[in-house]
Amino acid sequence: MSDAGFGRPSLAVVVGASGGLGRALAELMVESGAYERVVALSRQRPDGWEDGARRAWAAVDILKEESIVSGARFVATLGVPTRIVVATGRLSGLGLAPEKSMRALDARVLGDLFAINAIAPALVAKHLLPLTPRDRTSLFGAISARVGSIGDNRLGGWYGYRASKAALNMFIRTLAIELRRARPLGVCVALHPGTVNTALSAPFQAGVPAEKLFSPRQAAEALLRVMDALGPGDTGGFRAWDGSNIPW
Ligand SMILES: NC(=O)c1ccc[n+]([C@@H]2O[C@H](COP(=O)([O-])OP(=O)(O)OC[C@H]3O[C@@H](n4cnc5c(N)ncnc54)[C@H](OP(=O)(O)O)[C@@H]3O)[C@@H](O)[C@H]2O)c1
């Protein structure tokens, strides 16, 4: 696979493009016209996402490394990714519920959360970052969560989700250090989208003031503004939807 990218089409890639936030990010990046094509990678084809001159889709299950590898091969056939956003994630469902107390800690559930929220995005980076160009700026952003901040943890609870996002943050920071050596124009960051009205947050929205509950489009617009403003000097950071730095 090429890693130089001279003259090849510039792509945006959204991993988890079938999700609330991923779908909105993918759509907005098509609308922006900033990329020759937006590549959606997800288990299911995103609603209304038809392959064409500006859009492509491939099935990827981030829990299977060989599936990520075939997604990366597909991306490489289309061009060079200059923006990669990993918008997959899991908080609850399928026997998984955020723990209110240490009594609820369960090794299988913790393992599942780490696999989806931390290990899988790191493997996505392993296979997609080598496709980013050396001659241009690029950005790899993983959607993390403020609750993954150790410094910001005052409420406790949600052990597995918090810890898996903290692990994701460490992967991002470590990837950024390695990326700087081979691709000094590359940016690698963790991002917090705010509280967004999606399937993931739906069971936990009680008590969230209306003005603090973003639509997926609002959150995606905010995150794209943040990403567009970041440069190589910002690599390795953890940013919120409003551009502010979040403590690790
Ligand atoms: N919503 C919020 O308030 C909020 C707040 C802070 C952070 N976040 C983070 O934002 C990101 C996006 O979440 P969202 O709110 O948009 O939730 P969502 O609508 O539930 O989207 C999550 C996506 O992850 C995908 N996914 C899960 N396991 C996968 C796998 N093995 N392979 C491929 N895709 C997989 C899901 O695909 P399937 O449909 O195939 O399962 C789904 O498309 C997550 O990282 C989440 O932790 C969200």
GROMACS .gro file of C-alpha atoms and ligand atoms in nm:
model
  296
    1MET     CA    1   0.000   0.000   0.000
    2SER     CA    2   0.125   0.348  -0.085
    3ASP     CA    3   0.212   0.585   0.197
    4ALA     CA    4   0.331   0.878  -0.010
    5GLY     CA    5   0.006   0.992  -0.158
    6PHE     CA    6   0.139   1.240  -0.417
    7GLY     CA    7  -0.147   1.348  -0.640
    8ARG     CA    8  -0.387   1.077  -0.523
    9PRO     CA    9  -0.745   1.168  -0.426
   10SER     CA   10  -0.791   1.299  -0.074
   11LEU     CA   11  -1.038   1.094   0.130
   12ALA     CA   12  -1.222   1.127   0.457
   13VAL     CA   13  -1.288   0.798   0.636
   14VAL     CA   14  -1.548   0.750   0.906
   15VAL     CA   15  -1.530   0.429   1.105
   16GLY     CA   16  -1.865   0.364   1.270
   17ALA     CA   17  -2.051   0.561   1.004
   18SER     CA   18  -2.379   0.384   1.083
   19GLY     CA   19  -2.393   0.539   1.431
   20GLY     CA   20  -2.562   0.864   1.526
   21LEU     CA   21  -2.250   1.074   1.535
   22GLY     CA   22  -2.061   0.884   1.264
   23ARG     CA   23  -2.347   0.920   1.016
   24ALA     CA   24  -2.371   1.296   1.077
   25LEU     CA   25  -1.992   1.340   1.048
   26ALA     CA   26  -1.984   1.148   0.720
   27GLU     CA   27  -2.272   1.349   0.572
   28LEU     CA   28  -2.124   1.683   0.673
   29MET     CA   29  -1.788   1.592   0.524
   30VAL     CA   30  -1.960   1.510   0.191
   31GLU     CA   31  -2.143   1.844   0.209
   32SER     CA   32  -1.820   2.031   0.287
   33GLY     CA   33  -1.672   1.936  -0.050
   34ALA     CA   34  -1.330   1.923   0.119
   35TYR     CA   35  -1.269   1.559   0.018
   36GLU     CA   36  -1.291   1.390  -0.316
   37ARG     CA   37  -1.473   1.105  -0.147
   38VAL     CA   38  -1.600   1.010   0.197
   39VAL     CA   39  -1.556   0.644   0.285
   40ALA     CA   40  -1.796   0.500   0.539
   41LEU     CA   41  -1.680   0.189   0.724
   42SER     CA   42  -1.934   0.015   0.945
   43ARG     CA   43  -2.097  -0.321   1.006
   44GLN     CA   44  -2.419  -0.208   0.836
   45ARG     CA   45  -2.447   0.032   0.544
   46PRO     CA   46  -2.547   0.372   0.690
   47ASP     CA   47  -2.910   0.469   0.617
   48GLY     CA   48  -2.943   0.638   0.281
   49TRP     CA   49  -2.569   0.611   0.204
   50GLU     CA   50  -2.544   0.510  -0.162
   51ASP     CA   51  -2.207   0.447  -0.328
   52GLY     CA   52  -2.122   0.708  -0.590
   53ALA     CA   53  -1.863   0.959  -0.701
   54ARG     CA   54  -1.851   1.122  -0.356
   55ARG     CA   55  -1.941   0.831  -0.126
   56ALA     CA   56  -1.826   0.476  -0.070
   57TRP     CA   57  -1.898   0.212   0.190
   58ALA     CA   58  -1.736  -0.110   0.300
   59ALA     CA   59  -1.842  -0.350   0.572
   60VAL     CA   60  -1.603  -0.344   0.866
   61ASP     CA   61  -1.638  -0.508   1.206
   62ILE     CA   62  -1.380  -0.341   1.427
   63LEU     CA   63  -1.371  -0.643   1.658
   64LYS     CA   64  -1.211  -0.848   1.379
   65GLU     CA   65  -0.865  -0.732   1.277
   66GLU     CA   66  -0.889  -0.904   0.936
   67SER     CA   67  -1.204  -0.699   0.871
   68ILE     CA   68  -1.016  -0.378   0.953
   69VAL     CA   69  -0.737  -0.493   0.719
   70SER     CA   70  -0.982  -0.543   0.432
   71GLY     CA   71  -1.140  -0.203   0.506
   72ALA     CA   72  -0.794  -0.045   0.488
   73ARG     CA   73  -0.724  -0.219   0.155
   74PHE     CA   74  -1.051  -0.081   0.021
   75VAL     CA   75  -0.961   0.271   0.134
   76ALA     CA   76  -0.617   0.243  -0.029
   77THR     CA   77  -0.776   0.156  -0.364
   78LEU     CA   78  -0.971   0.484  -0.357
   79GLY     CA   79  -0.709   0.736  -0.251
   80VAL     CA   80  -0.526   0.878   0.048
   81PRO     CA   81  -0.707   0.944   0.376
   82THR     CA   82  -0.636   1.293   0.507
   83ARG     CA   83  -0.910   1.275   0.772
   84ILE     CA   84  -0.996   0.961   0.966
   85VAL     CA   85  -1.259   0.969   1.239
   86VAL     CA   86  -1.330   0.668   1.459
   87ALA     CA   87  -1.686   0.709   1.583
   88THR     CA   88  -1.753   0.359   1.708
   89GLY     CA   89  -1.822   0.294   2.073
   90ARG     CA   90  -2.033   0.116   2.328
   91LEU     CA   91  -2.178   0.215   2.664
   92SER     CA   92  -2.459  -0.032   2.729
   93GLY     CA   93  -2.681  -0.300   2.574
   94LEU     CA   94  -2.644  -0.673   2.511
   95GLY     CA   95  -2.601  -0.751   2.880
   96LEU     CA   96  -2.384  -0.449   2.938
   97ALA     CA   97  -2.491  -0.177   3.182
   98PRO     CA   98  -2.277   0.105   3.326
   99GLU     CA   99  -2.167  -0.001   3.676
  100LYS     CA  100  -2.291   0.213   3.964
  101SER     CA  101  -2.072   0.030   4.216
  102MET     CA  102  -1.768  -0.197   4.232
  103ARG     CA  103  -2.012  -0.475   4.320
  104ALA     CA  104  -2.124  -0.469   3.958
  105LEU     CA  105  -1.776  -0.521   3.811
  106ASP     CA  106  -1.780  -0.813   3.571
  107ALA     CA  107  -1.473  -0.936   3.384
  108ARG     CA  108  -1.661  -1.026   3.065
  109VAL     CA  109  -1.836  -0.691   3.045
  110LEU     CA  110  -1.512  -0.505   3.115
  111GLY     CA  111  -1.336  -0.708   2.848
  112ASP     CA  112  -1.609  -0.628   2.593
  113LEU     CA  113  -1.590  -0.256   2.669
  114PHE     CA  114  -1.212  -0.249   2.640
  115ALA     CA  115  -1.230  -0.448   2.315
  116ILE     CA  116  -1.477  -0.208   2.153
  117ASN     CA  117  -1.379   0.128   2.303
  118ALA     CA  118  -1.001   0.100   2.329
  119ILE     CA  119  -0.842  -0.194   2.149
  120ALA     CA  120  -1.047  -0.170   1.828
  121PRO     CA  121  -0.974   0.200   1.764
  122ALA     CA  122  -0.603   0.127   1.824
  123LEU     CA  123  -0.615  -0.149   1.561
  124VAL     CA  124  -0.796   0.087   1.324
  125ALA     CA  125  -0.504   0.328   1.372
  126LYS     CA  126  -0.257   0.043   1.311
  127HIS     CA  127  -0.404  -0.022   0.967
  128LEU     CA  128  -0.527   0.324   0.856
  129LEU     CA  129  -0.257   0.562   0.981
  130PRO     CA  130   0.004   0.409   0.746
  131LEU     CA  131  -0.220   0.518   0.455
  132THR     CA  132  -0.210   0.887   0.552
  133PRO     CA  133   0.012   1.111   0.338
  134ARG     CA  134   0.361   1.226   0.434
  135ASP     CA  135   0.347   1.537   0.215
  136ARG     CA  136   0.027   1.694   0.352
  137THR     CA  137  -0.147   1.751   0.683
  138SER     CA  138  -0.383   1.480   0.798
  139LEU     CA  139  -0.591   1.418   1.107
  140PHE     CA  140  -0.684   1.100   1.291
  141GLY     CA  141  -0.953   1.165   1.552
  142ALA     CA  142  -1.101   0.909   1.788
  143ILE     CA  143  -1.428   0.994   1.957
  144SER     CA  144  -1.354   0.945   2.323
  145ALA     CA  145  -1.561   1.087   2.612
  146ARG     CA  146  -1.502   1.337   2.889
  147VAL     CA  147  -1.587   1.064   3.141
  148GLY     CA  148  -1.266   0.895   3.025
  149SER     CA  149  -1.069   1.179   3.183
  150ILE     CA  150  -0.901   1.065   3.504
  151GLY     CA  151  -0.840   1.425   3.617
  152ASP     CA  152  -1.205   1.519   3.560
  153ASN     CA  153  -1.357   1.218   3.740
  154ARG     CA  154  -1.548   1.353   4.038
  155LEU     CA  155  -1.870   1.148   4.021
  156GLY     CA  156  -1.733   0.793   3.996
  157GLY     CA  157  -1.940   0.506   3.855
  158TRP     CA  158  -1.941   0.381   3.495
  159TYR     CA  159  -1.617   0.197   3.568
  160GLY     CA  160  -1.585   0.005   3.244
  161TYR     CA  161  -1.681   0.286   3.007
  162ARG     CA  162  -1.459   0.537   3.190
  163ALA     CA  163  -1.162   0.301   3.206
  164SER     CA  164  -1.196   0.189   2.842
  165LYS     CA  165  -1.207   0.552   2.723
  166ALA     CA  166  -0.907   0.635   2.946
  167ALA     CA  167  -0.725   0.346   2.778
  168LEU     CA  168  -0.830   0.483   2.437
  169ASN     CA  169  -0.687   0.821   2.537
  170MET     CA  170  -0.353   0.660   2.622
  171PHE     CA  171  -0.350   0.479   2.287
  172ILE     CA  172  -0.413   0.812   2.111
  173ARG     CA  173  -0.138   0.993   2.299
  174THR     CA  174   0.108   0.711   2.229
  175LEU     CA  175   0.008   0.688   1.862
  176ALA     CA  176   0.058   1.065   1.830
  177ILE     CA  177   0.416   1.035   1.954
  178GLU     CA  178   0.495   0.761   1.702
  179LEU     CA  179   0.313   0.940   1.419
  180ARG     CA  180   0.515   1.259   1.475
  181ARG     CA  181   0.834   1.076   1.377
  182ALA     CA  182   0.714   0.941   1.041
  183ARG     CA  183   0.450   1.202   0.958
  184PRO     CA  184   0.530   1.534   1.125
  185LEU     CA  185   0.230   1.694   0.951
  186GLY     CA  186  -0.009   1.437   1.097
  187VAL     CA  187  -0.242   1.511   1.387
  188CYS     CA  188  -0.377   1.242   1.619
  189VAL     CA  189  -0.631   1.344   1.883
  190ALA     CA  190  -0.903   1.224   2.118
  191LEU     CA  191  -1.232   1.415   2.096
  192HIS     CA  192  -1.531   1.462   2.327
  193PRO     CA  193  -1.856   1.537   2.140
  194GLY     CA  194  -2.067   1.662   2.432
  195THR     CA  195  -2.388   1.479   2.519
  196VAL     CA  196  -2.544   1.380   2.189
  197ASN     CA  197  -2.891   1.246   2.121
  198THR     CA  198  -2.801   0.902   1.983
  199ALA     CA  199  -2.885   0.540   2.059
  200LEU     CA  200  -2.580   0.524   2.287
  201SER     CA  201  -2.693   0.804   2.518
  202ALA     CA  202  -3.071   0.749   2.490
  203PRO     CA  203  -3.108   0.550   2.815
  204PHE     CA  204  -2.906   0.810   3.010
  205GLN     CA  205  -3.051   1.142   2.897
  206ALA     CA  206  -3.280   1.202   3.197
  207GLY     CA  207  -3.162   1.515   3.374
  208VAL     CA  208  -2.962   1.647   3.079
  209PRO     CA  209  -3.084   2.005   3.017
  210ALA     CA  210  -3.224   2.046   2.665
  211GLU     CA  211  -2.960   2.303   2.571
  212LYS     CA  212  -2.685   2.055   2.666
  213LEU     CA  213  -2.824   1.770   2.456
  214PHE     CA  214  -2.688   1.814   2.104
  215SER     CA  215  -2.839   1.667   1.791
  216PRO     CA  216  -2.591   1.446   1.603
  217ARG     CA  217  -2.561   1.717   1.337
  218GLN     CA  218  -2.488   1.989   1.593
  219ALA     CA  219  -2.221   1.776   1.760
  220ALA     CA  220  -2.071   1.676   1.425
  221GLU     CA  221  -2.057   2.041   1.312
  222ALA     CA  222  -1.882   2.137   1.635
  223LEU     CA  223  -1.632   1.851   1.610
  224LEU     CA  224  -1.553   1.933   1.247
  225ARG     CA  225  -1.489   2.296   1.342
  226VAL     CA  226  -1.249   2.176   1.611
  227MET     CA  227  -1.074   1.928   1.378
  228ASP     CA  228  -1.044   2.186   1.098
  229ALA     CA  229  -0.868   2.426   1.337
  230LEU     CA  230  -0.610   2.176   1.466
  231GLY     CA  231  -0.255   2.169   1.334
  232PRO     CA  232   0.050   1.949   1.388
  233GLY     CA  233   0.131   2.137   1.712
  234ASP     CA  234  -0.197   2.009   1.860
  235THR     CA  235  -0.126   1.641   1.808
  236GLY     CA  236  -0.163   1.414   2.109
  237GLY     CA  237  -0.438   1.626   2.266
  238PHE     CA  238  -0.783   1.560   2.412
  239ARG     CA  239  -1.033   1.821   2.291
  240ALA     CA  240  -1.396   1.889   2.363
  241TRP     CA  241  -1.661   1.991   2.106
  242ASP     CA  242  -1.594   2.359   2.187
  243GLY     CA  243  -1.221   2.326   2.122
  244SER     CA  244  -1.122   2.336   2.490
  245ASN     CA  245  -0.854   2.102   2.623
  246ILE     CA  246  -0.974   1.828   2.858
  247PRO     CA  247  -0.735   1.708   3.130
  248TRP     CA  248  -0.617   1.351   3.090
  249LIG     N1  249  -2.381   1.011   2.248
  249LIG     C1  250  -2.313   1.072   2.344
  249LIG     O1  251  -2.369   1.146   2.428
  249LIG     C2  252  -2.165   1.052   2.356
  249LIG     C3  253  -2.095   1.122   2.456
  249LIG     C4  254  -1.958   1.106   2.467
  249LIG     C5  255  -1.892   1.021   2.380
  249LIG     N2  256  -1.962   0.954   2.285
  249LIG     C6  257  -1.888   0.865   2.194
  249LIG     O2  258  -1.920   0.898   2.061
  249LIG     C7  259  -1.899   0.785   1.976
  249LIG     C8  260  -2.019   0.767   1.884
  249LIG     O3  261  -2.129   0.726   1.962
  249LIG     P1  262  -2.281   0.758   1.923
  249LIG     O4  263  -2.334   0.844   2.031
  249LIG     O5  264  -2.289   0.803   1.782
  249LIG     O6  265  -2.345   0.614   1.943
  249LIG     P2  266  -2.415   0.512   1.841
  249LIG     O7  267  -2.517   0.582   1.761
  249LIG     O8  268  -2.456   0.398   1.927
  249LIG     O9  269  -2.295   0.469   1.746
  249LIG     C9  270  -2.195   0.378   1.785
  249LIG    C10  271  -2.148   0.309   1.664
  249LIG    O10  272  -2.044   0.215   1.700
  249LIG    C11  273  -2.060   0.105   1.614
  249LIG     N3  274  -1.998  -0.018   1.659
  249LIG    C12  275  -2.006  -0.078   1.779
  249LIG     N4  276  -1.939  -0.195   1.776
  249LIG    C13  277  -1.889  -0.207   1.650
  249LIG    C14  278  -1.814  -0.307   1.582
  249LIG     N5  279  -1.773  -0.417   1.644
  249LIG     N6  280  -1.779  -0.287   1.453
  249LIG    C15  281  -1.819  -0.176   1.388
  249LIG     N7  282  -1.892  -0.080   1.446
  249LIG    C16  283  -1.927  -0.096   1.576
  249LIG    C17  284  -2.208   0.084   1.607
  249LIG    O11  285  -2.238   0.004   1.495
  249LIG     P3  286  -2.354  -0.106   1.498
  249LIG    O12  287  -2.479  -0.028   1.472
  249LIG    O13  288  -2.315  -0.199   1.389
  249LIG    O14  289  -2.350  -0.168   1.635
  249LIG    C18  290  -2.254   0.227   1.592
  249LIG    O15  291  -2.255   0.264   1.456
  249LIG    C19  292  -1.872   0.668   2.071
  249LIG    O16  293  -1.733   0.647   2.081
  249LIG    C20  294  -1.923   0.719   2.205
  249LIG    O17  295  -1.858   0.655   2.314
  249LIG    C21  296  -2.097   0.967   2.269
   0.00000   0.00000   0.00000
